[in-house]
Each structure stands twice: as structure tokens, then as C-alpha cells.
Short mmCIF file of C-alpha atoms in Angstrom, two decimals:
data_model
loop_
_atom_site.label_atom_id
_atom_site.label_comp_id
_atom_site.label_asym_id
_atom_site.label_seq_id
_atom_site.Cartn_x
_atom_site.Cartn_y
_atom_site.Cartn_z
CA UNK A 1 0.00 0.00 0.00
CA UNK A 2 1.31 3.57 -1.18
CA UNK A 3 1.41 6.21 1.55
CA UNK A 4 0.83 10.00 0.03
CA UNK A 5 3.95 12.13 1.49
CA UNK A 6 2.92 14.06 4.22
CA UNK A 7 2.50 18.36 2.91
CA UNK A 8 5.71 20.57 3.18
CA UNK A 9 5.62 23.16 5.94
CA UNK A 10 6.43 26.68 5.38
CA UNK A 11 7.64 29.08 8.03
CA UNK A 12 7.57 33.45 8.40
CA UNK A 13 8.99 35.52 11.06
CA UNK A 14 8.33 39.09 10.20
CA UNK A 15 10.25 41.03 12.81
CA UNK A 16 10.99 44.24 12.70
CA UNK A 17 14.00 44.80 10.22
CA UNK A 18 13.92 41.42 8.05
CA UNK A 19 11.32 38.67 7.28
CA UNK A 20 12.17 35.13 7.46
CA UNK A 21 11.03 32.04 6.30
CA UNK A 22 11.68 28.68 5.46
CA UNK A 23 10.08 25.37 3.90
CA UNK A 24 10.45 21.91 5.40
CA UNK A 25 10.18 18.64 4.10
CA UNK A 26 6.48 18.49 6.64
CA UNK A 27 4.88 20.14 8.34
CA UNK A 28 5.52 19.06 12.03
CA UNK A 29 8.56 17.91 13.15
CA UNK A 30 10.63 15.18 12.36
CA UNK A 31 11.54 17.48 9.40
CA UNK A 32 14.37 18.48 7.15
CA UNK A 33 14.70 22.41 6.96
CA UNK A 34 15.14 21.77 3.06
CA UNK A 35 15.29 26.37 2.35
CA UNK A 36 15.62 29.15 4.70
CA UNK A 37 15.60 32.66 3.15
CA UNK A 38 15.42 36.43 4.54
CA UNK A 39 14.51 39.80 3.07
CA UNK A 40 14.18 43.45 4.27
CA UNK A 41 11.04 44.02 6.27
CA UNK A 42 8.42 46.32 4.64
CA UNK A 43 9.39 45.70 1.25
CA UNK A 44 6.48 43.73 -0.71
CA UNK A 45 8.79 43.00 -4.03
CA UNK A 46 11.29 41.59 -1.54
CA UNK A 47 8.96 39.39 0.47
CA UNK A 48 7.32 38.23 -2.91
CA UNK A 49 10.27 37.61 -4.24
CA UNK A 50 11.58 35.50 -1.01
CA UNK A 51 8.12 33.45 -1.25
CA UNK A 52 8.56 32.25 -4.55
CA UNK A 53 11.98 30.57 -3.45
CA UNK A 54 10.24 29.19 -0.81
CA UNK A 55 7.43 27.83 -3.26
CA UNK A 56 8.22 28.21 -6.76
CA UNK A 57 5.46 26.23 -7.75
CA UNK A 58 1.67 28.34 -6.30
CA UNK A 59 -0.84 26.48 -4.56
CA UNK A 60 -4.37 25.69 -6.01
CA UNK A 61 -5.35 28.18 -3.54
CA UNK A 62 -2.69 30.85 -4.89
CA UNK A 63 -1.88 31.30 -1.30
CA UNK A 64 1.12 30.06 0.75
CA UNK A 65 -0.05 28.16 3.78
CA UNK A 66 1.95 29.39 6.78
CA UNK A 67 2.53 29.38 10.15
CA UNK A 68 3.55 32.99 11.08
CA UNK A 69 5.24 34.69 13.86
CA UNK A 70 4.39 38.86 14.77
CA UNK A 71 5.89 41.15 16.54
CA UNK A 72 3.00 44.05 16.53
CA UNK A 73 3.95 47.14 18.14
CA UNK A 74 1.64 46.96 21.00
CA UNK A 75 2.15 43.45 21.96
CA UNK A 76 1.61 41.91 25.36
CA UNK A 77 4.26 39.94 26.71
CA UNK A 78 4.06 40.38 30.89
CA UNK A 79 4.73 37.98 33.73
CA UNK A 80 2.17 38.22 36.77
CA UNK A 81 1.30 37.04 39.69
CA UNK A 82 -2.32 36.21 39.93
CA UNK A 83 -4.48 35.12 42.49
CA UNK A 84 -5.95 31.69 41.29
CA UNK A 85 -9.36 31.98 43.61
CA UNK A 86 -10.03 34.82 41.51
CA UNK A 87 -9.29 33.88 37.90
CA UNK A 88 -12.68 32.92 36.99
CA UNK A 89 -14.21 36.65 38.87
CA UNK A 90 -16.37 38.19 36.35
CA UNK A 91 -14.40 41.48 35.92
CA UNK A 92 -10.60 39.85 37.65
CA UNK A 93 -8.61 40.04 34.43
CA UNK A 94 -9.93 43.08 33.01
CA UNK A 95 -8.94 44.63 36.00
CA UNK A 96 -5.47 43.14 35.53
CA UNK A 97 -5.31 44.62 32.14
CA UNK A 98 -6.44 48.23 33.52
CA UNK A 99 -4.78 48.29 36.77
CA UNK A 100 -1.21 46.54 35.87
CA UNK A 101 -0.94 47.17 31.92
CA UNK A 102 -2.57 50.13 31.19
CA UNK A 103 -4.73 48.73 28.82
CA UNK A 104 -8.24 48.12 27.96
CA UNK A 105 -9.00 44.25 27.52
CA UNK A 106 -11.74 45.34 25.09
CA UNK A 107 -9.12 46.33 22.89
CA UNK A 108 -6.96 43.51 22.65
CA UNK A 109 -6.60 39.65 22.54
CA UNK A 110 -5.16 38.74 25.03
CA UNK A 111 -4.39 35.01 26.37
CA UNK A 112 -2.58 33.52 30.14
CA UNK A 113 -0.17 30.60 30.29
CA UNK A 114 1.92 29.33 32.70
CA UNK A 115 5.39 31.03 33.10
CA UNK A 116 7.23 27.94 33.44
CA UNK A 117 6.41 25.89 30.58
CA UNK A 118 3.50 27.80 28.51
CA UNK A 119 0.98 25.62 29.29
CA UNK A 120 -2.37 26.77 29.31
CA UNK A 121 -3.92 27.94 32.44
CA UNK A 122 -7.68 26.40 31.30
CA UNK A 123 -6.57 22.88 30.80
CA UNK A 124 -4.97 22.59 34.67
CA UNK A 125 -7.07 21.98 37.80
CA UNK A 126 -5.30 24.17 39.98
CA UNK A 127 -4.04 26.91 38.07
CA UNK A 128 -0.44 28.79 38.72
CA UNK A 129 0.00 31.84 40.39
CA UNK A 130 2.78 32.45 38.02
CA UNK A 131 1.44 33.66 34.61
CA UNK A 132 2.62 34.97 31.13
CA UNK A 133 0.19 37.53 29.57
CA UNK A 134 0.34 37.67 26.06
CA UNK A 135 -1.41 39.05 22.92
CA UNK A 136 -2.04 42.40 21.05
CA UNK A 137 -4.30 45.07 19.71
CA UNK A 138 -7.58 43.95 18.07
CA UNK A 139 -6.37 46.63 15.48
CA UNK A 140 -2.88 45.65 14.86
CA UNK A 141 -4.24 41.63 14.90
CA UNK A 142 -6.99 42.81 11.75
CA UNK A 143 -4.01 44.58 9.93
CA UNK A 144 -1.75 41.93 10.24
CA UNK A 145 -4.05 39.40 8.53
CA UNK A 146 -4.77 42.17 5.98
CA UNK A 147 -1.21 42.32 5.21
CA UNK A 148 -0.41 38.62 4.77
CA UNK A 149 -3.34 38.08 2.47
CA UNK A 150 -2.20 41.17 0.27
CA UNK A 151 1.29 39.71 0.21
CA UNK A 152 -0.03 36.06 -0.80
CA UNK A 153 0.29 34.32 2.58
CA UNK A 154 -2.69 32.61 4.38
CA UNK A 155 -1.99 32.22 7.72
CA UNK A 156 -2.34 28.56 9.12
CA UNK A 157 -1.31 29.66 12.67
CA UNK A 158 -0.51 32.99 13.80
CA UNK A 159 2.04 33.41 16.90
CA UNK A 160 3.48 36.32 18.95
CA UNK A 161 7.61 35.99 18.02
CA UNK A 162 8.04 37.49 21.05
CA UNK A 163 6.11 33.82 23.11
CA UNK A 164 7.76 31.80 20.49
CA UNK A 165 11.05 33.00 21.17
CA UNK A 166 10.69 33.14 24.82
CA UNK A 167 9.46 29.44 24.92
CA UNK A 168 12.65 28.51 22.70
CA UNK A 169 15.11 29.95 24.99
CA UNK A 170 13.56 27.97 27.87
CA UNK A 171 13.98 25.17 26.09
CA UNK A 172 17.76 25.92 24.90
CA UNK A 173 18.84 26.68 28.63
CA UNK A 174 17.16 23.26 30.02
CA UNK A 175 18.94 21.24 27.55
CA UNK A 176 22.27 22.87 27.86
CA UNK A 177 21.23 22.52 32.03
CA UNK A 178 21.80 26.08 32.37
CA UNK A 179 21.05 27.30 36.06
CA UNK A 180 22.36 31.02 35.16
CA UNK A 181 19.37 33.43 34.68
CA UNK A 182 19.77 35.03 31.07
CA UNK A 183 18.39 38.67 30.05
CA UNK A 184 16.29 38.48 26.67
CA UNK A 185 16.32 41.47 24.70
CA UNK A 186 14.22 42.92 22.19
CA UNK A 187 15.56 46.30 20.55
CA UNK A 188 13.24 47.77 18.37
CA UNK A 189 13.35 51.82 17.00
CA UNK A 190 10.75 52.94 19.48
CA UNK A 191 10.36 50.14 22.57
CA UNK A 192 12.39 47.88 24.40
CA UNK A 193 11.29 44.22 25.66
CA UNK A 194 12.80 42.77 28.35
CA UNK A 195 12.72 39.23 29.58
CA UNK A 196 14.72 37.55 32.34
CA UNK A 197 14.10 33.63 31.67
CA UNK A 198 15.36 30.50 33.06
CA UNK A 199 15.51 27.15 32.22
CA UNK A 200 12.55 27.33 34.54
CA UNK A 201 10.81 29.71 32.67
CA UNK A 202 9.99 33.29 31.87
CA UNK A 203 10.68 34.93 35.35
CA UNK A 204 10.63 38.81 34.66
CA UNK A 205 9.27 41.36 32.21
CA UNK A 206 9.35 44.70 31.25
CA UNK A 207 8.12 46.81 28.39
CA UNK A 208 11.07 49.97 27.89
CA UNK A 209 9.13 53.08 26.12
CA UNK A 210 11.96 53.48 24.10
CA UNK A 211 14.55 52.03 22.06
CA UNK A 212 16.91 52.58 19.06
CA UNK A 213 15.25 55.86 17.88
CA UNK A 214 16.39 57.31 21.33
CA UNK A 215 19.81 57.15 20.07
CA UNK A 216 19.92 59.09 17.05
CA UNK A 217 19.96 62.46 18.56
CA UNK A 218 23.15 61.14 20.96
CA UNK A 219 24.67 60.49 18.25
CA UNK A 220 23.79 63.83 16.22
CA UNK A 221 25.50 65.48 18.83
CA UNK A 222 28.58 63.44 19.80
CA UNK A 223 29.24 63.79 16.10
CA UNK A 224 28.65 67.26 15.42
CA UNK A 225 26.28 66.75 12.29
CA UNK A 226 24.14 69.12 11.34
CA UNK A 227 20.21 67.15 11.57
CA UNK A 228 18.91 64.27 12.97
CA UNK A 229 18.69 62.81 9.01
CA UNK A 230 22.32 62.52 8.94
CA UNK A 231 22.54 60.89 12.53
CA UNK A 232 19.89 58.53 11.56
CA UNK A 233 21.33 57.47 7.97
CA UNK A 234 25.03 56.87 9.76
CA UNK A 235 23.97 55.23 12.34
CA UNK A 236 22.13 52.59 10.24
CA UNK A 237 24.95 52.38 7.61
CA UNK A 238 27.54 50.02 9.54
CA UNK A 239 29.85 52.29 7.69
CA UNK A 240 31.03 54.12 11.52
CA UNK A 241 32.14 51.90 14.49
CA UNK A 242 29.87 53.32 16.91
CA UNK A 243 31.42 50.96 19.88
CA UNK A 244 33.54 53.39 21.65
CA UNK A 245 30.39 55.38 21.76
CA UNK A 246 27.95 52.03 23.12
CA UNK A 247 28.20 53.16 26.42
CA UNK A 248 26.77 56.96 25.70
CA UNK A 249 24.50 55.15 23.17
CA UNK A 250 23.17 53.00 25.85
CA UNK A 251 23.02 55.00 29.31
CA UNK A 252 19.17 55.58 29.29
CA UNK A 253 18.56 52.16 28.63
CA UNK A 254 20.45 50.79 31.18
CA UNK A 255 18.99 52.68 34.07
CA UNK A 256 15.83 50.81 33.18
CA UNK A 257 17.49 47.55 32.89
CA UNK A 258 20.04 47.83 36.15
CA UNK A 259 16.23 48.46 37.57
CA UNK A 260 14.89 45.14 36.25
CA UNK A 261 17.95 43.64 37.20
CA UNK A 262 18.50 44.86 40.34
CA UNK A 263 14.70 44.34 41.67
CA UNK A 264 15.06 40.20 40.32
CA UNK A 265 18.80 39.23 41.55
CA UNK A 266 17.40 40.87 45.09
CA UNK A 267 14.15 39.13 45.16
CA UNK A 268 15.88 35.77 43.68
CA UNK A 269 19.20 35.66 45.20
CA UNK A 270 20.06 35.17 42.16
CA UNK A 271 22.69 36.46 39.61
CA UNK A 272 21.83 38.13 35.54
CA UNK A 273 25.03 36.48 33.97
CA UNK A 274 24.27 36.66 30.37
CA UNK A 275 22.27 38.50 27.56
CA UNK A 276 20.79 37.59 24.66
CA UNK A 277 19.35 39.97 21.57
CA UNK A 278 16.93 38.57 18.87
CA UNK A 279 15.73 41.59 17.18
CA UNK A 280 19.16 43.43 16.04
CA UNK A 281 20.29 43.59 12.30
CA UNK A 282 23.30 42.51 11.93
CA UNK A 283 24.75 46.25 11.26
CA UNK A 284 23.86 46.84 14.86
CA UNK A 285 24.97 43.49 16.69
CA UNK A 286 27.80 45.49 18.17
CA UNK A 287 24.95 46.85 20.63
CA UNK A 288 24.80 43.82 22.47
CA UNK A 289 28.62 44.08 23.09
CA UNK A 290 28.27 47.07 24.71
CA UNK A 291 24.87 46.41 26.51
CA UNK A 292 26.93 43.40 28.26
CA UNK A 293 29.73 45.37 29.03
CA UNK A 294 27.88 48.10 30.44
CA UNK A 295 25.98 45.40 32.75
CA UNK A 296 28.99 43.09 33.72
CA UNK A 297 28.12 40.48 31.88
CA UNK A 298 28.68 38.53 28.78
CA UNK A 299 26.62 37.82 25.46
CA UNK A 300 24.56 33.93 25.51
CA UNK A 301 26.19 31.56 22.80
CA UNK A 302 23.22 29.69 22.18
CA UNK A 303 23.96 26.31 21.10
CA UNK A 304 21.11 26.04 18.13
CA UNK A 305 21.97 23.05 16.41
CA UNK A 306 22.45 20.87 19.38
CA UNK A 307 18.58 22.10 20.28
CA UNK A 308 17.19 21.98 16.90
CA UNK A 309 18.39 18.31 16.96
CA UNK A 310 16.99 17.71 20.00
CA UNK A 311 13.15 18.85 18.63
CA UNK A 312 13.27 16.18 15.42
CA UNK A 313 14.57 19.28 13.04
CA UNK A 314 17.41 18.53 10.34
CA UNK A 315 19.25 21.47 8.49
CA UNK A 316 19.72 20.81 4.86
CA UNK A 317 23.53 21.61 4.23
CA UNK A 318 22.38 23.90 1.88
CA UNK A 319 19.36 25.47 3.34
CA UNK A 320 20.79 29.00 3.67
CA UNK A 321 20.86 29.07 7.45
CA UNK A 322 23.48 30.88 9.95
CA UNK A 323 23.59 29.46 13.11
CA UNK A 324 25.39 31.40 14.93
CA UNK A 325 23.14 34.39 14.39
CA UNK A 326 20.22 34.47 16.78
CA UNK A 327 17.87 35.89 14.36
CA UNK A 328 16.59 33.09 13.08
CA UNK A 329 16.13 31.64 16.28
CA UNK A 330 12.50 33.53 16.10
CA UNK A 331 11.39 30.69 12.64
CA UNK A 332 12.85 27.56 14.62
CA UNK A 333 10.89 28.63 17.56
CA UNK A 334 7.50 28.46 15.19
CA UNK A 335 8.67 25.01 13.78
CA UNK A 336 9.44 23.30 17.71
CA UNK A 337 6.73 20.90 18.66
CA UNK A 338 7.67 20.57 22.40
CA UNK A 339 5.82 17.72 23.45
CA UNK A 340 5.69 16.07 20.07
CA UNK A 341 10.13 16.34 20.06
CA UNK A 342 10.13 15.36 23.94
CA UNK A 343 8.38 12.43 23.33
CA UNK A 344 10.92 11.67 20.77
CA UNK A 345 14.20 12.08 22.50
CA UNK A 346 12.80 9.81 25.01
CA UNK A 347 11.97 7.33 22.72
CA UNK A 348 15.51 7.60 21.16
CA UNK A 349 17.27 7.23 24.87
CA UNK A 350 15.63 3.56 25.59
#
């Protein structure tokens, strides 16, 4: 009897500065990562251009079937503690929303797991303390689908990055048996996100108002140049080593950090060793250098291969993929099955 091949998967992680996307050989793991490609964000000849490498031959539909990771500017991403008696309170969460977030629950979509292994809070008996809220504007949710149709992309599954990536980074640190708490980073041109995770989960967040946009007029006037224009074109050129200057660059954003930091390691006992960024271009990865030094501590290595291994997923030699830059770690996150690949190493260590 002839078994029909099981669909190819495609992949897209539009984050801020660059989309990218892959096809595997299916479309849940055990897979081979058979083409990973990347173009500039915002840029709908690029993108179209990228998805016809992915598939060069259209669907009946016309659409590509994807599972897609966002990063919408007014994402949710916070770490609370709730009180369980009161979860199911008419009226509990939207006062969470109002009272903790700022926000109107109305006006968003908006979802609670657990914090240590994303689990969702409905499908327990007795329900965590520890939470992760995450989700975004009904607005920027509606544009986002908008977007992807326009562009020829029919979203199978849509994810926040931001959870994705989170969950991924758990993962790394429990196989590597990390015990060191690591700062997540996401630098964007007008917000910061901040995560301090574990191996036990996603222990601390903050949202920073501000981000790489509040260092263009720093660097306007270190440099003497005559607008803001000229700061702005420079310092996105990579053609000026800006790393003497990281730690003037850098000084409002690590008042809020050394907060965040201070407030865990005190409350913990325990130490911030290591940082990780997953939003930077690569003309700008010389910000995580000097976000380390500034902090006293050193840049993650994440070990991706070992992990992608680990969840079932084989890189083609010649899929296009760079390892060693944590961008992409974003599209593997979307591709992990957790329980699907845990049930799978076990199997393999009988």
C-alpha cells in the first residue's frame, strides 16, 4: 500500500528589520529544513520575491499556507502574579489589564499561560499563580491578517515571536542545564522588551518606552552633524564603528534595565550572567557588546543546532541558514513541537 507524502511546511517571522522564512520537508517535526531565506522588512517586491523561493510552484489556492510569527507594536508579553481563587471573577482580568498594563482588555486579545512551561492555564485543575500575559491590539491583529493576504500568505497559525522566542530559549537553557538566569532582549526603533528567563521559565518582564530611535539624537550630537537625518542614515549604515560610543549610546537604557535587574537578583538571590538579543540587524549586533559590558556580563552563545536536533529538526547543508546568528532563532521557535520532540528524544534514549 502507497502512503501520500505528508505536505511541506512553510515558516515566516516578520520582525521588525527582516522577514524570514523557510520550507520543510512536513509540516511538524521530524523534518528536514530543506530552504531558509530572509529579506528586508516592509518591502512587498522583496517578500514576494523571497516566497517564490520558498514555493516556486503556487498552490491551487494561490496562497502560501503558513505558520507565522508577529511582533505588533503593541504586543503583550508580561509575567504576573495572579491570584488563582479569583481567575474565573467576572471582571478579575480586566482589572489586571487596567490596573497593571494600562490597557483596555476590550481592545486587545489577550491570552494567560503558565510562566514555566507555557501551558495553558484552562486545561490545569489548579491553576499557577505564576502567569505569562500575552497578545495584542484587536487593530494591529486585523491589519496583520490584511497584510499577509495582500502579500499572498494565508496564515495557518498565527504566533506572537516574542512567546515563540521566549518558549525557545527555555527550552535551549534546560537542555544545555543552564542554572544562570539570562536577560532576553528585544531592541526595536521605538520600545524595548525585556525578559529575564530561566531554564525554569519566563521569570521577569518589562516593556522599555523606548529604544533605538532614542539614540539618534546622541549620536547627532557626539558627532557634530548638522540634523537628525544625517545621525539617523550613519547610524544605520555600519559604515562608523559606533562601539567606543555604546556606552553613551546605551546610558538611558540601562537605568531601566540595572532596575529590572536589580529588583530580580534581590528578590531571587540570584545572579543576571548573560544577555541575549533577537531583534538586532546585523549592522547593529555590536549593541549587544556594549549592553553586556555596560551590565557586567557577557553575550549567551546559544547552542542552536544541538537544540534543533533535539526537537526532530534537520538542516539541509544547503538550506541558507546561519547558526550562529540568533535571528533566526525567532522561525525555529514556530517550527518546535515541544511535546511532540520530547516524546521523541525519550523514545531515542531507551
Amino acid at each position: 500500500m502507497l502512503f501520500s507524502q505528508k505536505s511541506q511546511g512553510y515558516f515566516l517571522d516578520f520582525a521588525e528589520h527582516a522577514v524570514f522564512g523557510a520550507r520543510t520537508s512536513s509540516m511538524e517535526a521530524p523534518f528536514v529544513v530543506e530552504v531558509m531565506r530572509e529579506c528586508p522588512a516592509g518591502d512587498p517586491g522583496a517578500l514576494a520575491a523571497m516566497l517564490a523561493q520558498l514555493q516556486p510552484k503556487k498552490s491551487p489556492t494561490g496562497y502560501l499556507h503558513a505558520t507565522v510569527g508577529l511582533y505588533p507594536p503593541k504586543r503583550v508579553v508580561r509575567r504576573h502574579t495572579v491570584e488563582p481563587k479569583r481567575l474565573r471573577e467576572p471582571g478579575y482580568f480586566a482589572e489586571i489589564c487596567t490596573q497593571q498594563f494600562r490597557i483596555e482588555q476590550e481592545a486587545y486579545a489577550l491570552f494567560m499561560v503558565n510562566a514555566a512551561d507555557g501551558s495553558d492555564l484552562e486545561a490545569v485543575k489548579t491553576p499557577t499563580k505564576e502567569v505569562v500575559v500575552c497578545g495584542m491590539a484587536n487593530e494591529d491583529a486585523t491589519a496583520a491578517q490584511t497584510t499577509l493576504l495582500e502579500a499572498g500568505v494565508y496564515p495557518e497559525r498565527i504566533e506572537l515571536g516574542s512567546v515563540a522566542t521566549l518558549g525557545a530559549v527555555v527550552s535551549c537553557l534546560g537542555q544545555a542545564r543552564s542554572k544562570s538566569p539570562v536577560l532576553v532582549l528585544e531592541i526595536e526603533a521605538d520600545a524595548m522588551h525585556s525578559f529575564i528567563v530561566t531554564a525554569g521559565g519566563v521569570e521577569a518582564s518589562r516593556p522599555i518606552p523606548q529604544g533605538l530611535n532614542a539614540m539618534i539624537p546622541i549620536v547627532q550630537k557626539e558627532l557634530g552633524l548638522k540634523d537628525e537625518e544625517s545621525a539617523r542614515r550613519l547610524f544605520f549604515s555600519n559604515t562608523f564603528d559606533f562601539t567606543g560610543m555604546g556606552p553613551q549610546l546605551v546610558k538611558k537604557l540601562l537605568k531601566e534595565l540595572q532596575s529590572s535587574i536589580g529588583f530580580y537578583e534581590v528578590q531571587t538571590g540570584q545572579s543576571v550572567s548573560e544577555v541575549l538579543t533577537t531583534q538586532l540587524s546585523p549592522k547593529l549586533q555590536w549593541l549587544e557588546a556594549a549592553i553586556a559590558s555596560a551590565l557586567g556580563i557577557k553575550p549567551l552563545k546559544l547552542e542552536q543546532a544541538a537544540w534543533l536536533e533535539s526537537r526532530g529538526i534537520t538542516l539541509r547543508e544547503d538550506a541558507g541558514a546561519n547558526l550562529a546568528d540568533p535571528r533566526w532563532l525567532g522561525l525555529f521557535a514556530l517550527m518546535a513541537n515541544y511535546n511532540a520532540s520530547d516524546a521523541l528524544v525519550a523514545e531515542e534514549k531507551k
